[in-house]
Amino acid sequence: MNVLDGRVAVITGGSRGIGLAIARAYRSAGAHVVIAARKPEGLAAARTELLRVEASGDVRTVVANAGEPDQAQRCVDQTMEWFGRLDILVNNAATNPYHGDLLDLDLPRAEKTVRVNQYGMIAWTSCAWKAAMAEHGGAVINIASVGGLIVDPHIGYYNATKAAMMHMTRQLAYELGPKARVNAIAPGLIKTELARAVWEARESVLTAKLPLRRLGTPEDVANAALFLASDASSWITGQTLVIDGGATVLPIGVEE
Ligand SMILES: NC(=O)c1ccc[n+]([C@@H]2O[C@H](COP(=O)([O-])OP(=O)(O)OC[C@H]3O[C@@H](n4cnc5c(N)ncnc54)[C@H](OP(=O)(O)O)[C@@H]3O)[C@@H](O)[C@H]2O)c1
């Protein structure tokens, strides 16, 4: 079913992993997609892959860093020039430059994490809002993480920015309603490049304790992103949908 027929979606970090799967799902549902990322070669390969999907929508690419507000503006301007509308924004790109205790975190890496994960979400949403959504409405989907709901020994600061994304999702839902809906997805461990070091050597150990006994795929997240972009979720805003195979419902005391 073409539930996004003719709509236009901008997806940051759309050249691989979860962002690419979302672009594929949206295109299959009839949308035109604009994927943004830093590396042109990754974008070109993703575009070729997306065009293999049998669908009527166009696929465009923009080289843009999610942490640079002027590049967000350029991407949104280009999108409006190409299509004359912008209905869906997926704030999916993130960075994770620091592993370690909070008290050892240096300012440059703290600033980089906030700049991309937190301020990036505000900057891209602001551009989309001013260019199109304030007048015509739309849906914003923020890719957070279950890490924003729990404590982790290694990536506490990245997780803090993901917790902030969930809170800003509620705040923006309040500020942008009734025109735009703003929701988040909190994925658990998904088999992508970003998380390869975590899952590759330990997949059977990790899956054994999960209620659904497998790790997530980018398509698991894309299915939720399709729902949150479509009219099927038209009375849902400010929420975070956890997609984690049940990882966060494990009783306390269940060890590896
Ligand atoms: N994988 C997991 O287990 C997992 C779990 C929870 C949440 N998440 C979240 O899901 C989202 C996607 O992660 P993923 O696993 O799909 O990652 P991935 O496979 O590494 O893909 C990341 C994508 O983002 C782009 N990107 C990275 N930094 C960027 C920046 N500063 N500006 C613009 N684009 C940038 C990359 O392309 P370029 O390198 O060319 O820029 C690529 O297209 C992230 O927000 C991540 O925090 C992932």
Short mmCIF file of C-alpha atoms and ligand atoms in Angstrom, two decimals:
data_model
loop_
_atom_site.label_atom_id
_atom_site.label_comp_id
_atom_site.label_asym_id
_atom_site.label_seq_id
_atom_site.Cartn_x
_atom_site.Cartn_y
_atom_site.Cartn_z
CA MET A 1 0.00 0.00 0.00
CA ASN A 2 1.31 3.44 -0.91
CA VAL A 3 0.63 4.99 2.50
CA LEU A 4 3.15 7.80 1.83
CA ASP A 5 2.10 8.39 -1.77
CA GLY A 6 3.74 11.58 -3.12
CA ARG A 7 5.09 12.71 0.25
CA VAL A 8 8.65 13.92 0.60
CA ALA A 9 11.00 12.68 3.31
CA VAL A 10 14.44 13.90 4.37
CA ILE A 11 16.50 11.30 6.23
CA THR A 12 19.81 12.22 7.85
CA GLY A 13 22.35 9.41 7.92
CA GLY A 14 20.43 7.82 5.07
CA SER A 15 23.35 6.19 3.26
CA ARG A 16 23.52 2.97 5.31
CA GLY A 17 22.17 1.07 8.28
CA ILE A 18 18.92 2.20 9.85
CA GLY A 19 18.65 5.39 7.77
CA LEU A 20 18.96 3.49 4.49
CA ALA A 21 16.35 0.94 5.61
CA ILE A 22 13.97 3.79 6.46
CA ALA A 23 14.57 5.36 3.05
CA ARG A 24 13.81 1.99 1.41
CA ALA A 25 10.60 1.57 3.41
CA TYR A 26 9.43 5.11 2.62
CA ARG A 27 10.19 4.74 -1.07
CA SER A 28 8.34 1.42 -1.18
CA ALA A 29 5.38 3.25 0.40
CA GLY A 30 5.33 5.83 -2.41
CA ALA A 31 7.45 8.66 -0.99
CA HIS A 32 10.20 10.69 -2.62
CA VAL A 33 13.29 10.44 -0.43
CA VAL A 34 16.21 12.79 0.16
CA ILE A 35 19.08 11.09 1.96
CA ALA A 36 21.81 13.13 3.63
CA ALA A 37 25.20 11.98 4.92
CA ARG A 38 28.82 13.19 4.94
CA LYS A 39 30.39 10.92 2.32
CA PRO A 40 29.32 11.33 -1.33
CA GLU A 41 30.41 7.81 -2.30
CA GLY A 42 28.18 6.23 0.36
CA LEU A 43 25.27 8.37 -0.79
CA ALA A 44 25.81 7.40 -4.43
CA ALA A 45 25.84 3.68 -3.57
CA ALA A 46 22.72 4.08 -1.44
CA ARG A 47 20.91 5.93 -4.23
CA THR A 48 21.73 3.12 -6.68
CA GLU A 49 20.39 0.60 -4.20
CA LEU A 50 17.23 2.59 -3.51
CA LEU A 51 16.49 3.00 -7.20
CA ARG A 52 16.37 -0.80 -7.49
CA VAL A 53 13.20 -0.70 -5.38
CA GLU A 54 10.24 -0.79 -7.72
CA ALA A 55 8.52 2.48 -6.84
CA SER A 56 7.50 5.76 -8.42
CA GLY A 57 9.24 8.13 -6.00
CA ASP A 58 12.47 9.95 -6.74
CA VAL A 59 15.72 9.53 -4.77
CA ARG A 60 17.99 12.52 -4.20
CA THR A 61 21.17 12.87 -2.16
CA VAL A 62 22.71 15.77 -0.27
CA VAL A 63 26.16 15.83 1.29
CA ALA A 64 25.56 17.27 4.74
CA ASN A 65 26.85 16.89 8.27
CA ALA A 66 23.98 16.63 10.76
CA GLY A 67 25.97 18.78 13.19
CA GLU A 68 26.23 21.77 10.83
CA PRO A 69 23.08 23.94 10.84
CA ASP A 70 23.97 25.70 7.56
CA GLN A 71 24.18 22.29 5.87
CA ALA A 72 20.76 21.39 7.28
CA GLN A 73 19.42 24.59 5.77
CA ARG A 74 21.02 23.80 2.40
CA CYS A 75 19.51 20.31 2.40
CA VAL A 76 16.04 21.59 3.21
CA ASP A 77 16.34 24.38 0.61
CA GLN A 78 17.38 21.83 -2.02
CA THR A 79 14.48 19.58 -1.08
CA MET A 80 11.99 22.43 -1.45
CA GLU A 81 13.54 23.36 -4.79
CA TRP A 82 13.30 19.77 -6.07
CA PHE A 83 9.86 18.83 -4.77
CA GLY A 84 8.15 21.98 -3.43
CA ARG A 85 7.21 20.16 -0.21
CA LEU A 86 8.69 18.43 2.83
CA ASP A 87 6.38 16.18 4.83
CA ILE A 88 8.66 13.91 6.85
CA LEU A 89 11.98 14.50 8.59
CA VAL A 90 13.94 11.65 10.15
CA ASN A 91 16.71 12.81 12.49
CA ASN A 92 18.71 9.60 12.29
CA ALA A 93 22.42 10.55 12.05
CA ALA A 94 24.35 10.40 15.33
CA THR A 95 27.89 10.39 16.58
CA ASN A 96 29.57 8.54 19.42
CA PRO A 97 33.19 9.71 19.72
CA TYR A 98 33.75 8.86 23.39
CA HIS A 99 33.76 5.59 25.34
CA GLY A 100 34.41 5.83 29.07
CA ASP A 101 33.41 7.33 32.37
CA LEU A 102 31.60 10.66 32.38
CA LEU A 103 34.21 12.28 34.60
CA ASP A 104 37.01 11.56 32.08
CA LEU A 105 35.08 13.09 29.18
CA ASP A 106 36.90 15.98 27.46
CA LEU A 107 35.08 19.09 26.27
CA PRO A 108 35.75 18.73 22.50
CA ARG A 109 34.17 15.27 22.36
CA ALA A 110 31.30 16.37 24.63
CA GLU A 111 30.64 19.30 22.31
CA LYS A 112 30.78 17.12 19.19
CA THR A 113 28.29 14.64 20.66
CA VAL A 114 25.85 17.35 21.66
CA ARG A 115 26.30 19.21 18.41
CA VAL A 116 25.32 16.26 16.21
CA ASN A 117 22.92 14.29 18.40
CA GLN A 118 21.12 17.08 20.27
CA TYR A 119 21.54 20.41 18.53
CA GLY A 120 21.42 18.70 15.12
CA MET A 121 17.94 17.45 15.90
CA ILE A 122 16.80 20.98 16.75
CA ALA A 123 18.50 22.59 13.75
CA TRP A 124 17.10 20.15 11.16
CA THR A 125 13.63 20.26 12.69
CA SER A 126 13.71 24.06 12.73
CA CYS A 127 14.64 24.20 9.04
CA ALA A 128 11.90 21.72 8.08
CA TRP A 129 9.35 23.54 10.22
CA LYS A 130 10.09 26.99 8.78
CA ALA A 131 10.31 25.78 5.18
CA ALA A 132 7.17 23.64 5.09
CA MET A 133 5.73 22.02 8.21
CA ALA A 134 4.55 25.19 9.99
CA GLU A 135 2.15 25.76 7.10
CA HIS A 136 1.42 22.29 5.73
CA GLY A 137 2.09 20.03 8.73
CA GLY A 138 4.30 16.98 8.84
CA ALA A 139 5.90 14.24 10.86
CA VAL A 140 9.30 14.34 12.58
CA ILE A 141 10.88 11.09 13.73
CA ASN A 142 13.94 11.12 15.96
CA ILE A 143 16.10 8.02 16.24
CA ALA A 144 17.13 7.85 19.89
CA SER A 145 18.28 4.64 21.65
CA VAL A 146 17.31 2.38 24.54
CA GLY A 147 20.64 3.58 25.89
CA GLY A 148 18.78 6.75 26.83
CA LEU A 149 16.67 4.67 29.25
CA ILE A 150 19.39 2.72 31.03
CA VAL A 151 22.90 3.04 32.49
CA ASP A 152 25.79 1.64 30.45
CA PRO A 153 29.40 1.30 31.64
CA HIS A 154 30.96 2.53 28.36
CA ILE A 155 28.80 4.99 26.44
CA GLY A 156 27.14 7.05 29.15
CA TYR A 157 27.53 10.40 27.45
CA TYR A 158 26.17 9.25 24.08
CA ASN A 159 23.27 7.76 26.01
CA ALA A 160 22.69 11.06 27.81
CA THR A 161 22.25 12.77 24.42
CA LYS A 162 19.78 10.03 23.44
CA ALA A 163 17.83 10.63 26.66
CA ALA A 164 17.82 14.33 25.77
CA MET A 165 16.44 13.46 22.32
CA MET A 166 13.52 11.65 23.92
CA HIS A 167 12.77 14.62 26.14
CA MET A 168 13.12 17.10 23.28
CA THR A 169 10.71 14.89 21.31
CA ARG A 170 8.08 15.56 23.99
CA GLN A 171 8.96 19.26 24.10
CA LEU A 172 8.80 19.67 20.32
CA ALA A 173 5.55 17.71 20.13
CA TYR A 174 4.09 20.34 22.44
CA GLU A 175 5.64 23.26 20.55
CA LEU A 176 4.85 22.08 17.00
CA GLY A 177 1.34 20.71 17.51
CA PRO A 178 -1.21 20.65 16.00
CA LYS A 179 0.59 21.11 12.68
CA ALA A 180 3.42 18.63 13.08
CA ARG A 181 3.72 15.40 15.01
CA VAL A 182 7.06 14.61 16.66
CA ASN A 183 7.91 11.10 17.83
CA ALA A 184 11.02 9.09 18.59
CA ILE A 185 12.17 5.51 18.21
CA ALA A 186 14.51 3.95 20.76
CA PRO A 187 16.18 0.96 19.11
CA GLY A 188 17.97 -1.74 21.05
CA LEU A 189 20.99 -3.46 19.52
CA ILE A 190 20.62 -3.40 15.73
CA LYS A 191 22.96 -5.23 13.36
CA THR A 192 24.60 -2.27 11.62
CA GLU A 193 28.16 -1.03 11.10
CA LEU A 194 27.83 1.35 14.04
CA ALA A 195 27.26 -1.47 16.49
CA ARG A 196 29.33 -4.20 14.78
CA ALA A 197 31.96 -4.27 17.54
CA VAL A 198 29.23 -4.98 20.09
CA TRP A 199 27.36 -7.75 18.30
CA GLU A 200 29.67 -9.51 15.85
CA ALA A 201 31.65 -11.77 18.17
CA ARG A 202 28.88 -12.25 20.78
CA GLU A 203 25.67 -12.61 18.84
CA SER A 204 24.61 -15.97 20.29
CA VAL A 205 25.33 -14.83 23.86
CA LEU A 206 23.43 -11.60 23.35
CA THR A 207 20.40 -13.21 21.73
CA ALA A 208 20.09 -16.04 24.25
CA LYS A 209 18.70 -13.76 26.96
CA LEU A 210 16.48 -11.59 24.75
CA PRO A 211 12.75 -12.43 24.98
CA LEU A 212 12.54 -12.48 21.17
CA ARG A 213 15.87 -14.39 20.82
CA ARG A 214 17.37 -12.35 18.01
CA LEU A 215 19.10 -9.02 17.48
CA GLY A 216 17.33 -6.25 15.63
CA THR A 217 17.63 -5.48 11.93
CA PRO A 218 17.47 -2.04 10.31
CA GLU A 219 14.13 -3.16 8.84
CA ASP A 220 12.68 -3.64 12.34
CA VAL A 221 13.31 0.05 12.98
CA ALA A 222 12.18 1.07 9.49
CA ASN A 223 8.78 -0.59 10.00
CA ALA A 224 8.22 1.56 13.09
CA ALA A 225 9.45 4.67 11.27
CA LEU A 226 6.96 3.97 8.49
CA PHE A 227 4.13 3.73 10.99
CA LEU A 228 5.13 6.98 12.70
CA ALA A 229 5.38 8.81 9.36
CA SER A 230 2.01 7.57 8.09
CA ASP A 231 -1.55 8.63 8.87
CA ALA A 232 -1.97 5.37 10.81
CA SER A 233 -0.27 7.22 13.70
CA SER A 234 -2.16 10.50 13.24
CA TRP A 235 -3.11 10.78 16.94
CA ILE A 236 0.33 9.93 18.31
CA THR A 237 2.82 12.64 19.20
CA GLY A 238 5.57 13.16 21.76
CA GLN A 239 6.09 9.41 22.22
CA THR A 240 9.10 7.14 22.08
CA LEU A 241 8.56 3.69 20.62
CA VAL A 242 11.03 1.13 21.98
CA ILE A 243 12.10 -1.45 19.37
CA ASP A 244 14.44 -3.79 21.21
CA GLY A 245 13.28 -7.41 21.06
CA GLY A 246 12.29 -7.09 24.70
CA ALA A 247 15.74 -6.11 26.03
CA THR A 248 14.33 -3.49 28.39
CA VAL A 249 11.72 -5.79 29.93
CA LEU A 250 14.27 -8.25 31.31
CA PRO A 251 13.85 -8.81 35.04
CA ILE A 252 16.65 -7.43 37.23
CA GLY A 253 19.30 -10.07 37.90
CA VAL A 254 19.24 -11.77 34.50
CA GLU A 255 22.94 -11.95 33.56
CA GLU A 256 24.73 -13.04 30.39
N1 LIG B 1 22.89 0.18 15.52
C1 LIG B 1 22.41 0.17 16.76
O1 LIG B 1 22.54 -0.81 17.50
C2 LIG B 1 21.68 1.38 17.27
C3 LIG B 1 21.02 1.26 18.51
C4 LIG B 1 20.33 2.34 19.01
C5 LIG B 1 20.29 3.54 18.29
N2 LIG B 1 20.95 3.63 17.10
C6 LIG B 1 20.86 4.92 16.40
O2 LIG B 1 20.42 4.69 15.08
C7 LIG B 1 20.94 5.71 14.24
C8 LIG B 1 21.58 5.12 13.01
O3 LIG B 1 22.61 4.25 13.42
P1 LIG B 1 23.15 3.06 12.49
O4 LIG B 1 23.42 1.93 13.40
O5 LIG B 1 22.28 2.87 11.30
O6 LIG B 1 24.57 3.69 12.04
P2 LIG B 1 25.47 3.39 10.76
O7 LIG B 1 25.17 2.07 10.15
O8 LIG B 1 26.87 3.66 11.21
O9 LIG B 1 25.03 4.53 9.73
C9 LIG B 1 25.20 5.86 10.09
C10 LIG B 1 24.71 6.77 8.98
O10 LIG B 1 24.81 8.11 9.43
C11 LIG B 1 25.72 8.85 8.62
N3 LIG B 1 26.39 9.79 9.51
C12 LIG B 1 27.23 9.54 10.54
N4 LIG B 1 27.59 10.68 11.14
C13 LIG B 1 26.97 11.69 10.47
C14 LIG B 1 26.93 13.10 10.61
N5 LIG B 1 27.65 13.73 11.55
N6 LIG B 1 26.17 13.80 9.75
C15 LIG B 1 25.45 13.19 8.78
N7 LIG B 1 25.45 11.87 8.59
C16 LIG B 1 26.20 11.13 9.44
C17 LIG B 1 26.59 7.80 7.95
O11 LIG B 1 27.12 8.23 6.70
P3 LIG B 1 28.49 9.11 6.61
O12 LIG B 1 29.51 8.36 7.40
O13 LIG B 1 28.78 9.21 5.15
O14 LIG B 1 28.15 10.44 7.18
C18 LIG B 1 25.55 6.70 7.72
O15 LIG B 1 24.71 7.03 6.63
C19 LIG B 1 21.87 6.56 15.11
O16 LIG B 1 21.17 7.67 15.62
C20 LIG B 1 22.20 5.62 16.25
O17 LIG B 1 22.56 6.31 17.43
C21 LIG B 1 21.63 2.59 16.57
#
